[in-house]
Coordinates of C-alpha atoms and ligand atoms in Angstrom, one line a residue:
M1 CA 113.5 25.1 170.7
T2 CA 116.6 26.2 172.5
T3 CA 116.9 26.1 176.3
K4 CA 118.5 28.8 178.4
S5 CA 120.8 27.3 181.0
T6 CA 119.6 28.2 184.4
S7 CA 122.8 27.1 186.1
S8 CA 124.7 30.1 187.4
T9 CA 128.2 30.5 188.5
D10 CA 127.1 33.2 190.9
Q11 CA 126.1 31.2 194.0
D12 CA 124.2 34.2 195.4
R13 CA 122.0 34.9 192.4
V14 CA 118.3 34.3 193.1
R15 CA 116.1 33.7 190.1
I16 CA 112.8 35.5 190.2
F17 CA 109.9 33.3 188.9
D18 CA 106.8 35.4 188.4
T19 CA 103.5 33.6 188.5
T20 CA 101.2 36.6 188.3
L21 CA 99.7 35.3 185.1
R22 CA 99.1 31.8 186.5
D23 CA 98.7 31.7 190.3
G24 CA 97.9 35.4 190.4
E25 CA 95.2 35.1 187.8
Q26 CA 93.8 32.0 189.6
C27 CA 92.3 34.1 192.3
P28 CA 88.6 34.8 191.8
G29 CA 87.9 38.0 189.9
A30 CA 91.5 38.7 188.9
S31 CA 91.1 37.3 185.4
M32 CA 92.9 39.2 182.6
T33 CA 92.3 39.4 178.9
L34 CA 94.9 38.2 176.4
E35 CA 96.0 41.8 175.6
E36 CA 96.3 42.5 179.3
K37 CA 98.4 39.4 179.9
L38 CA 100.7 40.4 177.0
D39 CA 101.2 43.9 178.5
V40 CA 102.1 42.4 181.9
A41 CA 104.4 39.8 180.4
E42 CA 106.2 42.4 178.3
L43 CA 106.8 44.5 181.4
L44 CA 108.0 41.5 183.5
D45 CA 110.5 40.7 180.8
Q46 CA 111.7 44.3 180.6
M47 CA 112.0 44.3 184.4
G48 CA 114.4 41.4 184.4
V49 CA 112.1 38.6 185.7
D50 CA 114.0 35.3 185.0
I51 CA 111.0 33.0 184.5
I52 CA 107.5 34.1 183.5
E53 CA 104.8 31.4 184.3
A54 CA 102.3 32.4 181.7
G55 CA 99.4 30.1 182.5
F56 CA 98.0 26.6 182.7
P57 CA 97.5 25.6 179.0
I58 CA 95.2 22.7 179.6
A59 CA 92.7 24.9 181.6
S60 CA 91.1 26.5 178.6
N61 CA 91.7 27.5 175.0
G62 CA 92.1 31.1 176.3
D63 CA 94.9 29.9 178.7
F64 CA 96.6 28.0 176.0
E65 CA 96.5 30.9 173.6
S66 CA 97.9 33.3 176.1
V67 CA 100.8 31.0 177.1
A68 CA 101.6 30.5 173.4
E69 CA 101.4 34.2 172.7
V70 CA 103.6 35.1 175.7
A71 CA 106.0 32.4 174.6
K72 CA 106.2 33.8 171.1
R73 CA 106.8 37.4 172.2
T74 CA 109.0 37.1 175.3
K75 CA 112.6 38.2 174.5
K76 CA 114.7 37.3 177.5
A77 CA 112.9 35.4 180.2
V78 CA 112.2 31.7 180.3
V79 CA 108.5 31.1 179.6
A80 CA 106.9 28.4 181.7
G81 CA 103.5 26.7 181.5
L82 CA 102.0 24.6 184.2
A83 CA 100.9 21.0 183.8
R84 CA 99.4 18.3 186.1
A85 CA 100.9 14.8 186.1
A86 CA 98.8 13.8 183.1
I87 CA 99.9 13.0 179.6
K88 CA 97.4 15.4 178.0
D89 CA 98.4 18.2 180.3
I90 CA 102.1 17.9 179.6
D91 CA 101.6 17.5 175.8
R92 CA 99.3 20.6 175.7
C93 CA 101.8 22.6 177.8
A94 CA 104.7 21.5 175.6
E95 CA 102.7 22.7 172.6
A96 CA 102.0 26.1 174.2
V97 CA 105.6 26.9 175.2
K98 CA 107.3 25.5 172.1
A99 CA 107.7 28.9 170.4
A100 CA 109.6 30.3 173.4
R101 CA 113.2 31.1 173.1
H102 CA 113.6 29.5 176.5
P103 CA 110.7 27.1 177.2
R104 CA 110.0 25.4 180.5
I105 CA 107.4 22.8 181.5
H106 CA 106.4 23.1 185.2
T107 CA 104.7 19.9 186.3
F108 CA 103.3 19.2 189.7
I109 CA 101.6 16.5 191.8
S110 CA 100.5 16.5 195.4
T111 CA 102.7 14.5 197.8
S112 CA 101.1 15.2 201.3
P113 CA 99.1 12.4 202.9
V114 CA 95.9 14.5 203.0
H115 CA 96.2 15.5 199.3
M116 CA 97.1 12.0 198.1
K117 CA 94.3 10.4 200.0
W118 CA 91.4 12.9 199.4
K119 CA 92.3 14.8 196.3
L120 CA 94.2 12.3 194.2
Q121 CA 92.8 9.2 195.9
K122 CA 96.1 7.4 195.2
E123 CA 98.6 5.5 197.2
P124 CA 102.1 6.9 197.7
H125 CA 103.7 4.3 195.5
E126 CA 101.3 5.3 192.6
V127 CA 102.2 9.0 193.1
F128 CA 105.9 8.1 193.2
E129 CA 105.5 6.4 189.8
M130 CA 103.6 9.3 188.4
V131 CA 106.5 11.7 189.4
I132 CA 108.9 9.7 187.3
Q133 CA 106.5 9.5 184.3
Q134 CA 105.5 13.1 184.4
V135 CA 109.1 14.4 184.5
T136 CA 110.3 11.9 181.9
R137 CA 107.5 12.9 179.5
A138 CA 108.2 16.7 180.0
R139 CA 111.9 16.1 179.4
N140 CA 111.1 14.5 176.1
Y141 CA 109.9 18.0 175.0
V142 CA 112.3 20.4 176.8
D143 CA 115.6 20.5 178.7
D144 CA 114.2 22.8 181.3
V145 CA 111.7 21.0 183.5
E146 CA 110.5 22.1 186.9
W147 CA 108.8 19.6 189.3
S148 CA 106.7 20.7 192.2
C149 CA 105.5 18.6 195.2
E150 CA 102.2 20.3 195.8
D151 CA 101.5 20.7 199.6
G152 CA 105.2 20.0 200.1
T153 CA 105.3 21.6 203.5
R154 CA 102.8 19.0 204.8
T155 CA 104.5 16.1 203.2
E156 CA 106.2 13.3 205.1
H157 CA 110.0 13.8 204.9
D158 CA 111.1 10.4 203.8
F159 CA 108.6 10.3 201.0
L160 CA 109.4 13.9 200.0
C161 CA 113.1 13.1 199.7
R162 CA 112.4 9.9 197.6
C163 CA 110.1 11.9 195.2
V164 CA 112.7 14.7 194.9
E165 CA 115.5 12.3 194.2
A166 CA 113.4 10.5 191.6
A167 CA 112.3 13.7 189.9
I168 CA 115.9 14.9 189.5
K169 CA 116.9 11.4 188.3
A170 CA 114.2 11.6 185.7
G171 CA 115.5 15.0 184.5
A172 CA 114.0 17.8 186.6
T173 CA 116.3 20.8 186.6
T174 CA 114.3 22.8 189.2
I175 CA 112.7 21.4 192.3
N176 CA 110.0 23.5 193.8
V177 CA 108.7 22.9 197.3
P178 CA 105.4 24.8 197.7
D179 CA 103.8 25.9 200.9
T180 CA 100.5 25.5 199.1
V181 CA 98.3 26.3 202.1
G182 CA 100.4 29.0 203.6
Y183 CA 101.0 26.9 206.8
T184 CA 104.7 26.9 207.4
V185 CA 106.8 29.3 209.5
P186 CA 110.3 30.6 208.6
E187 CA 112.3 28.4 210.9
E188 CA 110.4 25.3 209.8
Y189 CA 110.7 26.1 206.0
F190 CA 114.4 26.9 206.4
A191 CA 114.9 23.4 208.1
L192 CA 112.8 21.7 205.4
I193 CA 114.8 23.1 202.4
K194 CA 118.1 22.4 204.2
M195 CA 117.0 18.9 205.1
I196 CA 116.0 18.1 201.4
R197 CA 119.3 19.5 200.1
E198 CA 121.3 17.6 202.5
R199 CA 119.5 14.2 202.4
V200 CA 118.8 13.9 198.7
P201 CA 122.0 12.5 197.1
N202 CA 121.6 14.2 193.7
S203 CA 120.3 17.5 195.1
D204 CA 123.3 19.3 193.6
Q205 CA 121.9 18.7 190.1
A206 CA 118.9 20.9 190.5
V207 CA 118.0 24.4 191.5
F208 CA 115.7 24.5 194.6
S209 CA 112.7 26.8 194.5
V210 CA 110.3 28.3 197.0
H211 CA 106.6 29.0 196.4
C212 CA 104.8 30.4 199.5
H213 CA 101.2 31.4 200.0
D214 CA 100.3 34.1 202.5
D215 CA 97.5 32.6 204.5
L216 CA 99.2 33.5 207.8
G217 CA 101.0 36.6 206.4
M218 CA 104.4 34.9 206.2
A219 CA 104.9 34.2 202.5
V220 CA 107.7 36.7 202.1
A221 CA 109.4 35.7 205.3
N222 CA 109.1 32.0 204.5
S223 CA 110.5 32.6 200.9
L224 CA 113.5 34.4 202.3
A225 CA 114.1 31.7 204.9
G226 CA 114.1 29.2 202.0
V227 CA 116.7 31.2 200.2
S228 CA 118.9 31.4 203.3
A229 CA 118.7 27.6 203.3
G230 CA 120.0 27.3 199.8
A231 CA 117.0 27.8 197.5
R232 CA 117.9 29.9 194.5
Q233 CA 114.5 30.6 192.9
I234 CA 111.6 32.5 194.4
E235 CA 108.1 32.1 193.0
C236 CA 106.1 35.3 193.5
T237 CA 103.5 37.6 192.0
I238 CA 103.2 41.4 191.5
N239 CA 101.3 42.9 194.5
G240 CA 101.2 39.4 196.0
I241 CA 98.0 38.5 194.2
G242 CA 97.2 34.8 194.1
E243 CA 95.0 32.0 195.5
R244 CA 93.2 32.9 198.7
A245 CA 95.5 35.3 200.6
G246 CA 97.9 35.4 197.7
N247 CA 101.5 34.5 197.0
A248 CA 104.8 36.1 198.2
A249 CA 104.9 39.7 196.7
L250 CA 107.7 40.1 194.1
E251 CA 108.4 43.7 195.0
E252 CA 108.8 42.7 198.7
V253 CA 111.2 39.8 198.2
V254 CA 113.3 41.8 195.8
M255 CA 113.5 44.9 197.9
A256 CA 114.1 42.9 201.1
M257 CA 117.2 41.4 199.6
R258 CA 118.4 44.7 198.3
V259 CA 117.8 46.9 201.3
R260 CA 119.0 44.2 203.8
H261 CA 121.8 42.8 201.7
D262 CA 123.9 42.7 204.8
A263 CA 121.6 40.1 206.3
M264 CA 120.6 38.4 203.1
P265 CA 123.5 38.7 200.7
F266 CA 121.6 37.6 197.5
T267 CA 121.1 39.3 194.2
T268 CA 118.4 39.3 191.5
G269 CA 118.3 40.5 188.0
I270 CA 115.3 42.8 188.7
D271 CA 115.3 46.5 187.8
P272 CA 113.6 47.8 190.9
T273 CA 112.7 51.2 189.3
L274 CA 110.0 49.3 187.4
L275 CA 108.3 47.9 190.4
M276 CA 105.8 50.7 190.9
R277 CA 104.9 50.6 187.2
A278 CA 104.3 46.8 187.4
S279 CA 102.2 47.2 190.5
R280 CA 100.0 49.8 188.8
L281 CA 99.6 47.8 185.7
V282 CA 98.6 44.6 187.5
S283 CA 96.2 46.5 189.7
A284 CA 94.7 48.2 186.6
V285 CA 94.2 45.0 184.6
T286 CA 92.9 42.9 187.4
S287 CA 91.0 45.8 189.1
F288 CA 92.4 44.6 192.4
P289 CA 93.2 47.7 194.4
V290 CA 96.6 47.9 196.1
Q291 CA 96.2 48.2 199.9
Y292 CA 97.2 51.8 200.9
N293 CA 99.8 50.6 203.4
K294 CA 101.2 47.8 201.2
A295 CA 105.0 47.5 201.6
I296 CA 107.0 49.0 198.7
V297 CA 104.1 50.0 196.3
G298 CA 101.3 51.1 198.6
R299 CA 100.2 54.7 198.2
N300 CA 101.3 55.4 201.8
A301 CA 104.5 53.5 201.6
F302 CA 106.6 56.7 201.4
A303 CA 104.1 59.1 203.0
H304 CA 105.2 60.7 206.3
E305 CA 102.1 62.1 208.0
S306 CA 103.0 62.7 211.7
G307 CA 104.7 65.9 212.7
I308 CA 107.6 64.2 214.4
H309 CA 108.3 62.1 211.3
Q310 CA 108.0 65.0 208.9
D311 CA 110.3 67.0 211.1
G312 CA 112.9 64.2 211.0
M313 CA 112.5 63.7 207.3
L314 CA 113.2 67.4 206.7
K315 CA 116.4 67.2 208.7
H316 CA 117.6 64.0 207.1
T317 CA 115.6 61.5 205.0
Q318 CA 117.4 58.5 206.5
T319 CA 115.7 59.3 209.8
Y320 CA 112.5 57.5 208.6
E321 CA 113.3 56.2 205.2
I322 CA 115.1 52.9 204.6
M323 CA 114.9 53.2 200.8
R324 CA 114.3 56.1 198.5
P325 CA 110.9 56.3 196.6
E326 CA 112.8 56.7 193.3
D327 CA 114.6 53.3 194.0
V328 CA 111.2 51.6 193.3
G329 CA 110.1 53.9 190.6
V330 CA 108.1 56.4 192.7
K331 CA 109.0 59.7 191.0
Q332 CA 109.0 63.0 192.9
T333 CA 106.6 65.1 191.0
S334 CA 108.4 67.5 188.8
L335 CA 105.4 68.6 186.6
V336 CA 102.3 70.0 188.2
M337 CA 99.4 69.4 185.9
G338 CA 96.4 71.7 185.4
K339 CA 94.1 73.0 182.7
H340 CA 96.8 75.0 181.0
S341 CA 99.0 71.9 180.5
G342 CA 99.5 70.9 176.9
R343 CA 100.1 67.7 175.1
H344 CA 103.8 67.8 175.5
A345 CA 103.6 68.2 179.3
F346 CA 101.0 65.5 179.4
R347 CA 103.2 63.1 177.5
E348 CA 106.2 63.9 179.8
K349 CA 104.0 63.3 182.8
L350 CA 102.9 59.9 181.5
K351 CA 106.6 59.1 181.0
E352 CA 107.3 60.2 184.5
L353 CA 104.5 57.9 185.8
G354 CA 105.9 55.0 183.7
Y355 CA 103.3 54.9 181.0
E356 CA 103.9 54.5 177.3
L357 CA 100.8 54.9 175.1
G358 CA 100.4 54.7 171.4
D359 CA 99.2 57.8 169.5
N360 CA 95.5 57.0 169.6
A361 CA 95.4 56.0 173.2
L362 CA 97.5 59.1 174.1
E363 CA 95.0 61.4 172.3
D364 CA 92.0 59.8 174.1
A365 CA 93.7 60.0 177.4
F366 CA 94.7 63.7 176.7
K367 CA 91.1 64.6 175.9
R368 CA 89.9 63.0 179.2
F369 CA 92.7 64.8 181.1
K370 CA 91.5 68.2 179.6
D371 CA 87.9 67.4 180.6
L372 CA 89.1 66.5 184.1
A373 CA 91.3 69.6 184.4
D374 CA 88.3 71.8 183.5
K375 CA 86.4 70.3 186.5
K376 CA 89.2 70.0 189.0
K377 CA 91.6 72.7 190.2
I378 CA 94.6 70.3 190.8
V379 CA 95.1 67.2 188.8
Y380 CA 97.2 64.9 190.9
D381 CA 99.4 62.1 189.7
E382 CA 96.9 59.6 191.1
D383 CA 94.2 61.2 188.9
I384 CA 96.2 60.8 185.8
A385 CA 97.2 57.2 186.7
A386 CA 93.5 56.3 187.3
L387 CA 92.4 57.9 184.1
V388 CA 95.1 56.2 182.0
D389 CA 94.5 52.8 183.6
D390 CA 90.8 53.3 182.7
E391 CA 91.8 54.1 179.1
I392 CA 94.1 51.0 179.0
A393 CA 91.3 48.8 180.3
Q394 CA 88.9 50.1 177.6
A395 CA 91.4 49.9 174.7
H396 CA 89.9 46.7 173.1
D397 CA 86.3 47.1 174.2
R398 CA 83.3 46.4 172.1
I399 CA 80.8 48.3 174.3
K400 CA 81.5 52.0 175.0
I401 CA 79.4 54.7 176.7
V402 CA 78.4 57.5 174.3
S403 CA 76.3 59.4 176.8
L404 CA 74.5 59.1 180.1
M405 CA 71.8 61.3 181.8
V406 CA 70.5 60.4 185.2
I407 CA 67.6 61.8 187.2
A408 CA 68.3 61.3 191.0
G409 CA 67.2 62.8 194.3
T410 CA 64.3 62.6 196.7
M411 CA 61.5 62.8 194.0
G412 CA 61.9 59.3 192.5
P413 CA 61.6 57.3 190.4
Q414 CA 65.3 57.6 189.6
S415 CA 66.0 57.1 185.9
A416 CA 68.8 56.7 183.5
T417 CA 68.9 57.5 179.8
L418 CA 71.9 55.7 178.2
V419 CA 73.4 55.6 174.8
L420 CA 75.9 52.9 174.2
D421 CA 78.2 52.2 171.2
I422 CA 78.1 48.4 170.6
D423 CA 80.4 47.2 167.9
G424 CA 80.2 50.6 166.2
A425 CA 76.4 51.1 166.3
H426 CA 74.6 53.4 168.7
H427 CA 71.8 52.0 170.9
T428 CA 69.6 54.1 173.3
T429 CA 67.4 53.2 176.2
Q430 CA 65.8 54.6 179.3
A431 CA 65.3 52.7 182.6
T432 CA 64.2 53.3 186.1
G433 CA 65.6 51.7 189.3
N434 CA 65.8 51.6 193.0
G435 CA 68.3 54.5 193.1
P436 CA 70.4 56.0 190.3
V437 CA 73.0 53.2 190.2
D438 CA 70.3 50.6 189.9
A439 CA 68.6 52.6 187.1
I440 CA 71.9 52.8 185.2
F441 CA 72.6 49.1 185.6
N442 CA 69.1 48.3 184.5
A443 CA 69.6 50.4 181.4
I444 CA 72.9 48.6 180.6
K445 CA 71.1 45.2 181.1
A446 CA 68.4 46.4 178.6
L447 CA 70.9 47.2 175.9
V448 CA 73.3 44.3 176.7
P449 CA 71.2 41.4 177.8
H450 CA 73.3 39.0 180.0
T451 CA 72.9 36.6 182.9
A452 CA 75.9 37.7 184.9
K453 CA 75.4 38.3 188.6
L454 CA 76.7 41.4 190.4
L455 CA 79.0 40.2 193.2
L456 CA 80.6 43.5 194.2
Y457 CA 80.0 47.2 193.8
Q458 CA 82.5 49.5 195.5
V459 CA 83.3 53.2 195.3
H460 CA 86.3 55.0 196.5
A461 CA 87.8 58.4 195.9
V462 CA 91.1 58.6 194.0
T463 CA 92.3 61.7 195.9
E464 CA 90.9 64.0 198.6
G465 CA 88.2 66.7 198.3
T466 CA 84.7 66.8 197.0
D467 CA 85.9 67.3 193.4
A468 CA 87.9 64.0 193.6
Q469 CA 87.5 61.4 190.9
A470 CA 85.4 58.4 191.9
E471 CA 86.9 55.0 191.2
V472 CA 84.2 52.3 191.1
S473 CA 84.9 48.5 191.1
V474 CA 82.4 46.0 189.8
R475 CA 82.7 42.2 190.0
L476 CA 80.5 40.0 187.9
E477 CA 80.1 36.3 187.8
E478 CA 78.8 34.2 185.0
G479 CA 79.0 30.4 184.6
G480 CA 81.6 30.2 187.4
K481 CA 83.8 32.8 185.8
E482 CA 84.4 36.0 187.8
V483 CA 85.7 39.3 186.4
T484 CA 86.5 42.5 188.2
A485 CA 86.7 45.8 186.4
R486 CA 87.1 49.5 187.4
G487 CA 85.7 52.8 186.1
T488 CA 87.0 56.2 186.9
D489 CA 85.3 59.6 186.5
P490 CA 84.7 62.8 188.5
D491 CA 81.0 61.8 188.3
T492 CA 80.4 58.7 190.5
L493 CA 77.4 57.6 188.4
V494 CA 79.4 57.8 185.1
A495 CA 82.3 55.9 186.9
S496 CA 79.7 53.3 187.9
A497 CA 78.4 52.8 184.4
R498 CA 82.0 52.6 183.1
A499 CA 82.9 50.0 185.7
Y500 CA 79.9 47.8 184.8
I501 CA 80.5 48.1 181.1
N502 CA 84.2 47.4 181.5
A503 CA 83.3 44.2 183.4
L504 CA 80.9 43.2 180.6
N505 CA 83.6 43.7 178.0
K506 CA 85.9 41.5 180.0
L507 CA 83.2 38.8 180.3
A508 CA 82.6 39.0 176.6
L509 CA 86.3 38.5 175.9
K510 CA 86.3 35.5 178.2
R511 CA 83.4 34.0 176.3
L512 CA 85.0 34.8 173.0
S513 CA 88.1 32.7 174.0
V514 CA 85.7 29.8 174.5
N515 CA 83.2 30.3 171.7
P516 CA 83.2 33.3 169.3
Q517 CA 79.4 32.9 168.6
T518 CA 78.4 33.6 172.2
A519 CA 80.4 36.8 172.9
F520 CA 77.3 38.9 173.9
G521 CA 74.9 36.1 174.8
Ligands
KIV601 O1 100.6 26.5 195.5 C1 101.0 25.5 194.8 O2 101.3 24.4 195.3 C2 101.1 25.7 193.4 C3 101.7 24.6 192.6 C4 100.9 24.3 191.4 C5 103.1 25.0 192.3 O3 100.7 26.8 192.9
ZN602 ZN1 100.5 28.4 194.4

C-alpha cells in the first residue's frame, strides 16, 4: 500500500474528514446497505473530501466488507477505518483498508477520568501504555495513523498532553481531540487546542483534528474555533447526522469558511456545488429527513417568504442572500415538467437535480414520472427528487409491490389485498386491520413473516396541495438493529406499503451480511 502525504505546504488548507459512513451510520435507524455506502463514498470522493472514514471494521462482517469495498474503489481520498485500542481491532482494520490507494488507521481510546474509570475500568498509567501500543501496532501496517483521545474535552490537561506526545512519538500523524459528548463551547475548545499545540513538544509533527458532537448545538462553532486555534482537519458528516444530536455538518463548516473567508481565512478542497446532491443522497439512503430550515441544504434555506424580504430580493439579491443557491448546487429551475415532458427533458431534469441513473433505473423512474404527471398538474423538482430517491432505495430489493387494493372508510373492516414479488415469484394475500394502514402492514406480515417491531410511522407531503405526493417513513427494529426507510407515492396507502417493504428489504440485507441463510427469517 502507498500512503498519501497529508502534510501540506499551504498553512491555511483544512482537510475535510467525512465520517458519515461511520459516526453518521452509528445513529439508530440511519444504517445503510453496502450499495448505498458505495454510492455515498463515490460522491464524497468526487466532491473533494480528503479523508473518508468508511466504517468500523471489527463491528461486523458487513462493516468490514463495506470498508474494504470503499477502500478498493476510492480514487482520490484517503480511506480510514476505525479501531479501538485492541490488537484484533487494529489488525482487522488494517486488513479492511489495505486495498486503498491511501489507507489510514484511526485508532482511539478514552482519556477522561469518567471514561477511564467507568467505561474502560483502567488506571491512567494503563491507558497511557495502551496509547503507545495501539499507535505502534497501527504504524506497523500503514504510515498514516490517526489517534483520538475519546472524550478529550473532559480530559485532565497534563494527562492529555502526555498521551498526545506519546502518540506522536509512537508514530501518529494526526491527533484528533473529540468533543465526544458535545459539551465544550467555542472559547474553551479554542483554548484547549491551542494549549495542546503549545505544550506538547513534538506537536509540530502531527496534524491536529477536531471532532465535535452537537448536543448543545455548537458542533460547527466549536469545530471552527478549533481550526482558528491551529487544527487543520475537521471531522464532520453530511447533514450533520451522527450519534445522538449528530456531528458537525460538513456543508456548514465548508460554507462558513467560504462565505466568511474574511473572518476565517481557511480553504478546503470541497466542490460546494455538490453539497445539495450529497445532502439529498444521504437523506435518501438513511431515510433521515433534512430539517426544512437546516442551514445550507434545508428546503427553506433560500426561500424568501415575507413581503419585505421578497421586495428586497427583487431589488438586489444581496439584500437578504449571503450566498447564491447555485453555489451549493441548488439549481434555478429551467425546465418545468409536466405530462407532455419526454424522456430527453426528464434526463436533463435529473442532471439538473444532480442525479445520474443507469439506463434501467432511468426507464423505471421515467415510467413513475409519467404516472405521476397524469395525476398531478405540476410536477415539482421535489416530486422528481422524491421519486428518484425512492427508485434508488429500491434498486437492489428482493421484495417489490406488484399491486395493492385497499378498502377503507366508515364501513369497516378495512382490508388490503396485496400482491408482492419476492425473489421473482408473485405471492398474494388479503388481510384486515384496525384501519387501512394496519390492514396493509398485516398483509405484508402474512407474505413476509418477520419479528421486526415497528418503531416509527410518519407521513408528510412532498409539496403543497391535496394532489401532493405522500412521503412515508417507517422505522423497524429487529435484534437490536434499527433501519429506517421511506416510500413515496401520490397515494398515501401505497407510499405506506412501499416504506414498510423498503424497510424490510434493508433489514434482509443487514441479515444477509451476517448470515446468508436467514435473509427472510
Ligand atoms: O465522538 C468520538 O469521540 C468518536 C471517536 C471514536 C473519534 O467518534
Ligand atoms: Zn464521534
